[in-house]
Structure formats: C-alpha cells, structure tokens
Amino acid sequence: MSIIINTQQRQIQISSEELLYIKTIPNKTHKLCFITIDNEYLCRGDLCQFESAYTYLYRCHRSLLVNLKAIKEINKGKKQIIFKESSMKSCFFQDDV
C-alpha cells in the first residue's frame, strides 16, 4: 500500500516499505514531513487524515506517526524508535499520546 502526497513541485508515491515516519513541522500550520529511508518530503496536511486512512501508521506522540512495519527496536529507556532499513534514522516518542 502506498501513500500519495502533493509537494509544492510534484506528486509523490511513497510505499509502506519505504516510509519510516511522518511528523509535523513546529510553528508551521498543517505542514508535514514524510521521512523515508532515503528522502524527506514536505507537504500540507494533517496527521489525523493519514492515521485514519492507513492502519500501519501509529500515533506515538501528538506530532508523530510511525510506520509499524518499519520498526526494528523500541528503546523504552531512551524513548527512541529505531528503524529496520535505516538504523541511522530514529525518532523519539513520549508516553502521553
């Protein structure tokens, strides 16, 4: 299953195997950043629309959706998620979702 997003310049299809997580951009209303294995894409949108449309996305923070299929490890002590395909990329979460 893929997600199609519209950036300012083009329309991009991101596969569920490629997507790591989606985060909001601080101080920018309705701006999202899609983090993939190789790239980052900015577009307008709301996390709620993606959370409800794609069951493999999980909200682990109010400003973050992670791809459950991409998780390699969850470090509860550091509150850090490490991804399978890109161990250099990780994200942090909070317990209060």
mmCIF file of N, CA, C and O in Angstrom:
data_model
loop_
_atom_site.group_PDB
_atom_site.id
_atom_site.type_symbol
_atom_site.label_atom_id
_atom_site.label_comp_id
_atom_site.label_asym_id
_atom_site.label_seq_id
_atom_site.Cartn_x
_atom_site.Cartn_y
_atom_site.Cartn_z
ATOM 1 N N MET A 1 0.846 -1.183 0.000
ATOM 2 C CA MET A 1 0.000 0.000 0.000
ATOM 3 C C MET A 1 0.888 1.241 0.000
ATOM 4 O O MET A 1 1.877 1.297 0.704
ATOM 5 N N SER A 2 0.505 2.216 -0.773
ATOM 6 C CA SER A 2 1.290 3.440 -0.912
ATOM 7 C C SER A 2 0.496 4.655 -0.466
ATOM 8 O O SER A 2 -0.730 4.655 -0.477
ATOM 9 N N ILE A 3 1.230 5.684 -0.106
ATOM 10 C CA ILE A 3 0.656 6.981 0.228
ATOM 11 C C ILE A 3 1.050 7.932 -0.894
ATOM 12 O O ILE A 3 2.208 7.963 -1.308
ATOM 13 N N ILE A 4 0.089 8.697 -1.377
ATOM 14 C CA ILE A 4 0.384 9.703 -2.403
ATOM 15 C C ILE A 4 0.298 11.070 -1.738
ATOM 16 O O ILE A 4 -0.708 11.395 -1.099
ATOM 17 N N ILE A 5 1.382 11.829 -1.865
ATOM 18 C CA ILE A 5 1.409 13.177 -1.285
ATOM 19 C C ILE A 5 1.695 14.199 -2.377
ATOM 20 O O ILE A 5 2.294 13.872 -3.406
ATOM 21 N N ASN A 6 1.257 15.415 -2.147
ATOM 22 C CA ASN A 6 1.491 16.515 -3.080
ATOM 23 C C ASN A 6 2.423 17.525 -2.438
ATOM 24 O O ASN A 6 2.062 18.161 -1.448
ATOM 25 N N THR A 7 3.634 17.629 -2.991
ATOM 26 C CA THR A 7 4.557 18.662 -2.545
ATOM 27 C C THR A 7 4.283 19.902 -3.387
ATOM 28 O O THR A 7 3.407 19.887 -4.249
ATOM 29 N N GLN A 8 5.052 20.946 -3.182
ATOM 30 C CA GLN A 8 4.848 22.157 -3.980
ATOM 31 C C GLN A 8 5.178 21.929 -5.456
ATOM 32 O O GLN A 8 4.555 22.515 -6.327
ATOM 33 N N GLN A 9 6.146 21.055 -5.728
ATOM 34 C CA GLN A 9 6.583 20.860 -7.103
ATOM 35 C C GLN A 9 5.982 19.641 -7.806
ATOM 36 O O GLN A 9 5.879 19.616 -9.021
ATOM 37 N N ARG A 10 5.595 18.600 -7.032
ATOM 38 C CA ARG A 10 5.175 17.359 -7.687
ATOM 39 C C ARG A 10 4.328 16.481 -6.782
ATOM 40 O O ARG A 10 4.189 16.732 -5.601
ATOM 41 N N GLN A 11 3.798 15.434 -7.379
ATOM 42 C CA GLN A 11 3.053 14.421 -6.644
ATOM 43 C C GLN A 11 3.973 13.212 -6.478
ATOM 44 O O GLN A 11 4.610 12.774 -7.434
ATOM 45 N N ILE A 12 4.029 12.664 -5.250
ATOM 46 C CA ILE A 12 4.971 11.587 -4.944
ATOM 47 C C ILE A 12 4.219 10.415 -4.335
ATOM 48 O O ILE A 12 3.343 10.606 -3.485
ATOM 49 N N GLN A 13 4.585 9.220 -4.769
ATOM 50 C CA GLN A 13 4.029 7.995 -4.207
ATOM 51 C C GLN A 13 5.082 7.378 -3.295
ATOM 52 O O GLN A 13 6.198 7.103 -3.723
ATOM 53 N N ILE A 14 4.719 7.148 -2.033
ATOM 54 C CA ILE A 14 5.640 6.577 -1.045
ATOM 55 C C ILE A 14 5.085 5.220 -0.625
ATOM 56 O O ILE A 14 3.963 5.135 -0.119
ATOM 57 N N SER A 15 5.867 4.174 -0.821
ATOM 58 C CA SER A 15 5.403 2.834 -0.444
ATOM 59 C C SER A 15 5.524 2.636 1.062
ATOM 60 O O SER A 15 6.335 3.281 1.728
ATOM 61 N N SER A 16 4.740 1.717 1.599
ATOM 62 C CA SER A 16 4.783 1.438 3.038
ATOM 63 C C SER A 16 6.132 0.843 3.442
ATOM 64 O O SER A 16 6.545 0.978 4.582
ATOM 65 N N GLU A 17 6.833 0.205 2.512
ATOM 66 C CA GLU A 17 8.157 -0.351 2.805
ATOM 67 C C GLU A 17 9.222 0.736 2.918
ATOM 68 O O GLU A 17 10.237 0.567 3.567
ATOM 69 N N GLU A 18 8.969 1.866 2.290
ATOM 70 C CA GLU A 18 9.930 2.964 2.238
ATOM 71 C C GLU A 18 9.717 3.992 3.364
ATOM 72 O O GLU A 18 10.663 4.603 3.850
ATOM 73 N N LEU A 19 8.466 4.168 3.790
ATOM 74 C CA LEU A 19 8.122 5.186 4.783
ATOM 75 C C LEU A 19 8.560 4.765 6.183
ATOM 76 O O LEU A 19 8.292 3.648 6.617
ATOM 77 N N LEU A 20 9.230 5.664 6.896
ATOM 78 C CA LEU A 20 9.613 5.415 8.284
ATOM 79 C C LEU A 20 8.629 6.095 9.235
ATOM 80 O O LEU A 20 8.061 5.450 10.094
ATOM 81 N N TYR A 21 8.451 7.402 9.079
ATOM 82 C CA TYR A 21 7.510 8.125 9.932
ATOM 83 C C TYR A 21 7.094 9.446 9.308
ATOM 84 O O TYR A 21 7.689 9.908 8.338
ATOM 85 N N ILE A 22 6.052 10.028 9.895
ATOM 86 C CA ILE A 22 5.532 11.331 9.475
ATOM 87 C C ILE A 22 5.502 12.218 10.716
ATOM 88 O O ILE A 22 5.023 11.802 11.774
ATOM 89 N N LYS A 23 6.014 13.426 10.580
ATOM 90 C CA LYS A 23 5.992 14.350 11.716
ATOM 91 C C LYS A 23 5.457 15.700 11.279
ATOM 92 O O LYS A 23 5.523 16.066 10.107
ATOM 93 N N THR A 24 4.931 16.435 12.251
ATOM 94 C CA THR A 24 4.500 17.795 11.976
ATOM 95 C C THR A 24 5.725 18.710 12.043
ATOM 96 O O THR A 24 6.725 18.378 12.676
ATOM 97 N N ILE A 25 5.615 19.845 11.398
ATOM 98 C CA ILE A 25 6.690 20.837 11.426
ATOM 99 C C ILE A 25 6.302 21.903 12.446
ATOM 100 O O ILE A 25 5.253 22.538 12.304
ATOM 101 N N PRO A 26 7.127 22.087 13.494
ATOM 102 C CA PRO A 26 6.795 23.083 14.526
ATOM 103 C C PRO A 26 6.623 24.480 13.929
ATOM 104 O O PRO A 26 7.339 24.872 13.004
ATOM 105 N N ASN A 27 5.644 25.204 14.433
ATOM 106 C CA ASN A 27 5.361 26.589 14.034
ATOM 107 C C ASN A 27 4.912 26.731 12.584
ATOM 108 O O ASN A 27 4.946 27.829 12.042
ATOM 109 N N LYS A 28 4.524 25.648 11.944
ATOM 110 C CA LYS A 28 4.011 25.702 10.570
ATOM 111 C C LYS A 28 2.688 24.946 10.553
ATOM 112 O O LYS A 28 2.666 23.726 10.648
ATOM 113 N N THR A 29 1.598 25.657 10.450
ATOM 114 C CA THR A 29 0.281 25.053 10.486
ATOM 115 C C THR A 29 0.066 24.124 9.295
ATOM 116 O O THR A 29 0.308 24.505 8.154
ATOM 117 N N HIS A 30 -0.345 22.911 9.584
ATOM 118 C CA HIS A 30 -0.676 21.899 8.580
ATOM 119 C C HIS A 30 0.480 21.562 7.641
ATOM 120 O O HIS A 30 0.277 21.241 6.481
ATOM 121 N N LYS A 31 1.697 21.625 8.130
ATOM 122 C CA LYS A 31 2.871 21.208 7.352
ATOM 123 C C LYS A 31 3.368 19.889 7.922
ATOM 124 O O LYS A 31 3.579 19.754 9.124
ATOM 125 N N LEU A 32 3.563 18.914 7.047
ATOM 126 C CA LEU A 32 4.046 17.598 7.449
ATOM 127 C C LEU A 32 5.351 17.280 6.753
ATOM 128 O O LEU A 32 5.592 17.724 5.635
ATOM 129 N N CYS A 33 6.173 16.479 7.421
ATOM 130 C CA CYS A 33 7.415 15.992 6.841
ATOM 131 C C CYS A 33 7.352 14.464 6.834
ATOM 132 O O CYS A 33 7.183 13.845 7.886
ATOM 133 N N PHE A 34 7.447 13.880 5.656
ATOM 134 C CA PHE A 34 7.455 12.433 5.486
ATOM 135 C C PHE A 34 8.907 11.979 5.422
ATOM 136 O O PHE A 34 9.643 12.385 4.518
ATOM 137 N N ILE A 35 9.318 11.163 6.378
ATOM 138 C CA ILE A 35 10.685 10.670 6.443
ATOM 139 C C ILE A 35 10.698 9.262 5.864
ATOM 140 O O ILE A 35 10.003 8.377 6.365
ATOM 141 N N THR A 36 11.475 9.071 4.804
ATOM 142 C CA THR A 36 11.604 7.756 4.196
ATOM 143 C C THR A 36 13.033 7.261 4.390
ATOM 144 O O THR A 36 13.867 7.962 4.967
ATOM 145 N N ILE A 37 13.323 6.085 3.891
ATOM 146 C CA ILE A 37 14.662 5.520 4.013
ATOM 147 C C ILE A 37 15.696 6.454 3.391
ATOM 148 O O ILE A 37 16.759 6.680 3.956
ATOM 149 N N ASP A 38 15.368 7.045 2.250
ATOM 150 C CA ASP A 38 16.342 7.848 1.504
ATOM 151 C C ASP A 38 16.058 9.342 1.430
ATOM 152 O O ASP A 38 16.944 10.115 1.085
ATOM 153 N N ASN A 39 14.824 9.768 1.726
ATOM 154 C CA ASN A 39 14.454 11.165 1.490
ATOM 155 C C ASN A 39 13.547 11.714 2.575
ATOM 156 O O ASN A 39 13.057 10.973 3.427
ATOM 157 N N GLU A 40 13.320 13.010 2.483
ATOM 158 C CA GLU A 40 12.331 13.704 3.296
ATOM 159 C C GLU A 40 11.496 14.561 2.352
ATOM 160 O O GLU A 40 12.039 15.200 1.452
ATOM 161 N N TYR A 41 10.170 14.537 2.550
ATOM 162 C CA TYR A 41 9.259 15.287 1.691
ATOM 163 C C TYR A 41 8.354 16.139 2.551
ATOM 164 O O TYR A 41 7.810 15.670 3.546
ATOM 165 N N LEU A 42 8.177 17.396 2.159
ATOM 166 C CA LEU A 42 7.283 18.315 2.853
ATOM 167 C C LEU A 42 6.000 18.466 2.064
ATOM 168 O O LEU A 42 6.030 18.558 0.834
ATOM 169 N N CYS A 43 4.883 18.479 2.777
ATOM 170 C CA CYS A 43 3.601 18.738 2.134
ATOM 171 C C CYS A 43 2.636 19.297 3.157
ATOM 172 O O CYS A 43 2.893 19.288 4.348
ATOM 173 N N ARG A 44 1.508 19.780 2.677
ATOM 174 C CA ARG A 44 0.453 20.270 3.556
ATOM 175 C C ARG A 44 -0.448 19.090 3.902
ATOM 176 O O ARG A 44 -0.662 18.209 3.092
ATOM 177 N N GLY A 45 -0.944 19.084 5.121
ATOM 178 C CA GLY A 45 -1.846 18.019 5.522
ATOM 179 C C GLY A 45 -2.016 17.973 7.023
ATOM 180 O O GLY A 45 -1.539 18.842 7.746
ATOM 181 N N ASP A 46 -2.698 16.941 7.467
ATOM 182 C CA ASP A 46 -2.995 16.760 8.874
ATOM 183 C C ASP A 46 -2.731 15.309 9.233
ATOM 184 O O ASP A 46 -3.106 14.407 8.479
ATOM 185 N N LEU A 47 -2.089 15.070 10.364
ATOM 186 C CA LEU A 47 -1.775 13.698 10.769
ATOM 187 C C LEU A 47 -3.024 12.837 10.885
ATOM 188 O O LEU A 47 -2.986 11.644 10.580
ATOM 189 N N CYS A 48 -4.129 13.409 11.319
ATOM 190 C CA CYS A 48 -5.369 12.640 11.513
ATOM 191 C C CYS A 48 -5.830 11.960 10.226
ATOM 192 O O CYS A 48 -6.295 10.826 10.260
ATOM 193 N N GLN A 49 -5.699 12.635 9.101
ATOM 194 C CA GLN A 49 -6.151 12.041 7.844
ATOM 195 C C GLN A 49 -5.324 10.805 7.486
ATOM 196 O O GLN A 49 -5.865 9.825 6.979
ATOM 197 N N PHE A 50 -4.043 10.810 7.768
ATOM 198 C CA PHE A 50 -3.199 9.657 7.475
ATOM 199 C C PHE A 50 -3.365 8.558 8.520
ATOM 200 O O PHE A 50 -3.352 7.380 8.190
ATOM 201 N N GLU A 51 -3.547 8.963 9.773
ATOM 202 C CA GLU A 51 -3.739 7.994 10.854
ATOM 203 C C GLU A 51 -4.989 7.150 10.626
ATOM 204 O O GLU A 51 -4.983 5.938 10.825
ATOM 205 N N SER A 52 -6.057 7.770 10.178
ATOM 206 C CA SER A 52 -7.306 7.031 9.977
ATOM 207 C C SER A 52 -7.317 6.243 8.665
ATOM 208 O O SER A 52 -7.987 5.223 8.565
ATOM 209 N N ALA A 53 -6.550 6.676 7.684
ATOM 210 C CA ALA A 53 -6.565 6.016 6.374
ATOM 211 C C ALA A 53 -5.604 4.838 6.264
ATOM 212 O O ALA A 53 -5.823 3.945 5.432
ATOM 213 N N TYR A 54 -4.561 4.793 7.068
ATOM 214 C CA TYR A 54 -3.529 3.763 6.946
ATOM 215 C C TYR A 54 -3.321 3.072 8.288
ATOM 216 O O TYR A 54 -2.765 3.655 9.213
ATOM 217 N N THR A 55 -3.743 1.818 8.374
ATOM 218 C CA THR A 55 -3.712 1.095 9.644
ATOM 219 C C THR A 55 -2.303 0.782 10.136
ATOM 220 O O THR A 55 -2.111 0.510 11.315
ATOM 221 N N TYR A 56 -1.308 0.819 9.272
ATOM 222 C CA TYR A 56 0.066 0.534 9.683
ATOM 223 C C TYR A 56 0.761 1.754 10.292
ATOM 224 O O TYR A 56 1.888 1.659 10.767
ATOM 225 N N LEU A 57 0.083 2.899 10.329
ATOM 226 C CA LEU A 57 0.635 4.094 10.960
ATOM 227 C C LEU A 57 0.088 4.213 12.378
ATOM 228 O O LEU A 57 -1.119 4.081 12.607
ATOM 229 N N TYR A 58 0.976 4.459 13.323
ATOM 230 C CA TYR A 58 0.602 4.524 14.736
ATOM 231 C C TYR A 58 1.061 5.858 15.322
ATOM 232 O O TYR A 58 2.213 6.254 15.149
ATOM 233 N N ARG A 59 0.147 6.507 16.031
ATOM 234 C CA ARG A 59 0.482 7.785 16.665
ATOM 235 C C ARG A 59 1.143 7.510 18.015
ATOM 236 O O ARG A 59 0.497 7.083 18.959
ATOM 237 N N CYS A 60 2.436 7.771 18.089
ATOM 238 C CA CYS A 60 3.166 7.564 19.345
ATOM 239 C C CYS A 60 3.469 8.892 20.036
ATOM 240 O O CYS A 60 4.091 8.920 21.083
ATOM 241 N N HIS A 61 3.020 9.965 19.441
ATOM 242 C CA HIS A 61 3.166 11.307 20.002
ATOM 243 C C HIS A 61 2.169 12.186 19.264
ATOM 244 O O HIS A 61 1.777 11.856 18.143
ATOM 245 N N ARG A 62 1.774 13.287 19.865
ATOM 246 C CA ARG A 62 0.761 14.122 19.200
ATOM 247 C C ARG A 62 1.233 14.684 17.858
ATOM 248 O O ARG A 62 0.432 15.057 17.017
ATOM 249 N N SER A 63 2.543 14.725 17.650
ATOM 250 C CA SER A 63 3.062 15.277 16.400
ATOM 251 C C SER A 63 3.817 14.238 15.559
ATOM 252 O O SER A 63 4.617 14.606 14.714
ATOM 253 N N LEU A 64 3.517 12.953 15.776
ATOM 254 C CA LEU A 64 4.310 11.917 15.123
ATOM 255 C C LEU A 64 3.503 10.650 14.855
ATOM 256 O O LEU A 64 2.840 10.133 15.743
ATOM 257 N N LEU A 65 3.566 10.169 13.617
ATOM 258 C CA LEU A 65 3.036 8.863 13.235
ATOM 259 C C LEU A 65 4.198 8.005 12.780
ATOM 260 O O LEU A 65 5.002 8.441 11.959
ATOM 261 N N VAL A 66 4.311 6.789 13.310
ATOM 262 C CA VAL A 66 5.376 5.887 12.889
ATOM 263 C C VAL A 66 4.778 4.734 12.098
ATOM 264 O O VAL A 66 3.638 4.331 12.318
ATOM 265 N N ASN A 67 5.573 4.217 11.179
ATOM 266 C CA ASN A 67 5.182 3.067 10.381
ATOM 267 C C ASN A 67 5.527 1.819 11.186
ATOM 268 O O ASN A 67 6.698 1.495 11.372
ATOM 269 N N LEU A 68 4.520 1.102 11.665
ATOM 270 C CA LEU A 68 4.747 -0.091 12.485
ATOM 271 C C LEU A 68 5.541 -1.159 11.744
ATOM 272 O O LEU A 68 6.292 -1.917 12.356
ATOM 273 N N LYS A 69 5.409 -1.214 10.424
ATOM 274 C CA LYS A 69 6.122 -2.210 9.613
ATOM 275 C C LYS A 69 7.621 -1.939 9.558
ATOM 276 O O LYS A 69 8.399 -2.829 9.244
ATOM 277 N N ALA A 70 8.031 -0.721 9.838
ATOM 278 C CA ALA A 70 9.427 -0.320 9.679
ATOM 279 C C ALA A 70 10.240 -0.382 10.968
ATOM 280 O O ALA A 70 11.451 -0.208 10.949
ATOM 281 N N ILE A 71 9.592 -0.657 12.092
ATOM 282 C CA ILE A 71 10.276 -0.610 13.388
ATOM 283 C C ILE A 71 11.138 -1.848 13.605
ATOM 284 O O ILE A 71 10.688 -2.972 13.434
ATOM 285 N N LYS A 72 12.374 -1.597 13.991
ATOM 286 C CA LYS A 72 13.298 -2.665 14.357
ATOM 287 C C LYS A 72 13.336 -2.833 15.872
ATOM 288 O O LYS A 72 13.327 -3.938 16.396
ATOM 289 N N GLU A 73 13.377 -1.716 16.581
ATOM 290 C CA GLU A 73 13.571 -1.753 18.033
ATOM 291 C C GLU A 73 12.939 -0.531 18.676
ATOM 292 O O GLU A 73 12.943 0.561 18.105
ATOM 293 N N ILE A 74 12.410 -0.723 19.879
ATOM 294 C CA ILE A 74 11.905 0.385 20.690
ATOM 295 C C ILE A 74 12.695 0.391 21.984
ATOM 296 O O ILE A 74 12.678 -0.583 22.730
ATOM 297 N N ASN A 75 13.418 1.471 22.222
ATOM 298 C CA ASN A 75 14.189 1.626 23.446
ATOM 299 C C ASN A 75 13.335 2.449 24.405
ATOM 300 O O ASN A 75 13.236 3.669 24.282
ATOM 301 N N LYS A 76 12.701 1.772 25.358
ATOM 302 C CA LYS A 76 11.787 2.446 26.289
ATOM 303 C C LYS A 76 12.512 3.400 27.220
ATOM 304 O O LYS A 76 11.969 4.430 27.597
ATOM 305 N N GLY A 77 13.739 3.059 27.591
ATOM 306 C CA GLY A 77 14.511 3.936 28.478
ATOM 307 C C GLY A 77 14.822 5.266 27.835
ATOM 308 O O GLY A 77 14.676 6.326 28.454
ATOM 309 N N LYS A 78 15.252 5.251 26.592
ATOM 310 C CA LYS A 78 15.574 6.477 25.857
ATOM 311 C C LYS A 78 14.371 7.054 25.125
ATOM 312 O O LYS A 78 14.454 8.130 24.552
ATOM 313 N N LYS A 79 13.258 6.282 25.113
ATOM 314 C CA LYS A 79 12.049 6.658 24.376
ATOM 315 C C LYS A 79 12.385 6.923 22.907
ATOM 316 O O LYS A 79 12.043 7.955 22.339
ATOM 317 N N GLN A 80 13.057 5.938 22.320
ATOM 318 C CA GLN A 80 13.561 6.064 20.957
ATOM 319 C C GLN A 80 13.107 4.872 20.116
ATOM 320 O O GLN A 80 13.132 3.734 20.577
ATOM 321 N N ILE A 81 12.715 5.154 18.881
ATOM 322 C CA ILE A 81 12.347 4.118 17.922
ATOM 323 C C ILE A 81 13.444 4.045 16.874
ATOM 324 O O ILE A 81 13.830 5.058 16.286
ATOM 325 N N ILE A 82 13.939 2.832 16.631
ATOM 326 C CA ILE A 82 14.983 2.596 15.635
ATOM 327 C C ILE A 82 14.357 1.775 14.514
ATOM 328 O O ILE A 82 13.606 0.827 14.770
ATOM 329 N N PHE A 83 14.684 2.124 13.285
ATOM 330 C CA PHE A 83 14.040 1.511 12.132
ATOM 331 C C PHE A 83 14.910 0.438 11.477
ATOM 332 O O PHE A 83 16.131 0.506 11.511
ATOM 333 N N LYS A 84 14.257 -0.554 10.861
ATOM 334 C CA LYS A 84 14.918 -1.707 10.241
ATOM 335 C C LYS A 84 15.883 -1.307 9.125
ATOM 336 O O LYS A 84 17.038 -1.658 9.150
ATOM 337 N N GLU A 85 15.371 -0.626 8.139
ATOM 338 C CA GLU A 85 16.127 -0.355 6.918
ATOM 339 C C GLU A 85 17.110 0.799 7.049
ATOM 340 O O GLU A 85 17.948 0.992 6.189
ATOM 341 N N SER A 86 16.990 1.556 8.092
ATOM 342 C CA SER A 86 17.841 2.734 8.241
ATOM 343 C C SER A 86 18.165 2.937 9.714
ATOM 344 O O SER A 86 17.570 3.775 10.385
ATOM 345 N N SER A 87 19.116 2.172 10.227
ATOM 346 C CA SER A 87 19.434 2.257 11.652
ATOM 347 C C SER A 87 20.022 3.614 12.028
ATOM 348 O O SER A 87 20.096 3.959 13.202
ATOM 349 N N MET A 88 20.439 4.392 11.052
ATOM 350 C CA MET A 88 20.959 5.735 11.324
ATOM 351 C C MET A 88 19.815 6.714 11.584
ATOM 352 O O MET A 88 20.026 7.764 12.147
ATOM 353 N N LYS A 89 18.597 6.365 11.147
ATOM 354 C CA LYS A 89 17.446 7.230 11.379
ATOM 355 C C LYS A 89 16.637 6.664 12.532
ATOM 356 O O LYS A 89 16.383 5.476 12.611
ATOM 357 N N SER A 90 16.260 7.547 13.423
ATOM 358 C CA SER A 90 15.426 7.144 14.555
ATOM 359 C C SER A 90 14.542 8.326 14.909
ATOM 360 O O SER A 90 14.723 9.423 14.401
ATOM 361 N N CYS A 91 13.587 8.082 15.794
ATOM 362 C CA CYS A 91 12.756 9.171 16.295
ATOM 363 C C CYS A 91 12.455 8.918 17.753
ATOM 364 O O CYS A 91 12.610 7.806 18.249
ATOM 365 N N PHE A 92 12.051 9.951 18.432
ATOM 366 C CA PHE A 92 11.763 9.859 19.857
ATOM 367 C C PHE A 92 10.257 9.971 20.077
ATOM 368 O O PHE A 92 9.555 10.591 19.278
ATOM 369 N N PHE A 93 9.773 9.352 21.130
ATOM 370 C CA PHE A 93 8.354 9.374 21.428
ATOM 371 C C PHE A 93 8.130 9.712 22.891
ATOM 372 O O PHE A 93 9.062 9.686 23.689
ATOM 373 N N GLN A 94 6.889 10.026 23.219
ATOM 374 C CA GLN A 94 6.501 10.282 24.602
ATOM 375 C C GLN A 94 5.379 9.320 24.949
ATOM 376 O O GLN A 94 4.660 8.854 24.072
ATOM 377 N N ASP A 95 5.213 9.049 26.212
ATOM 378 C CA ASP A 95 4.182 8.111 26.652
ATOM 379 C C ASP A 95 2.778 8.700 26.598
ATOM 380 O O ASP A 95 1.806 7.979 26.543
ATOM 381 N N ASP A 96 2.663 10.000 26.595
ATOM 382 C CA ASP A 96 1.343 10.631 26.662
ATOM 383 C C ASP A 96 0.799 10.925 25.267
ATOM 384 O O ASP A 96 0.866 12.014 24.768
ATOM 385 N N VAL A 97 0.224 9.908 24.656
ATOM 386 C CA VAL A 97 -0.348 10.065 23.311
ATOM 387 C C VAL A 97 -1.740 10.630 23.438
ATOM 388 O O VAL A 97 -2.497 10.264 24.262
#
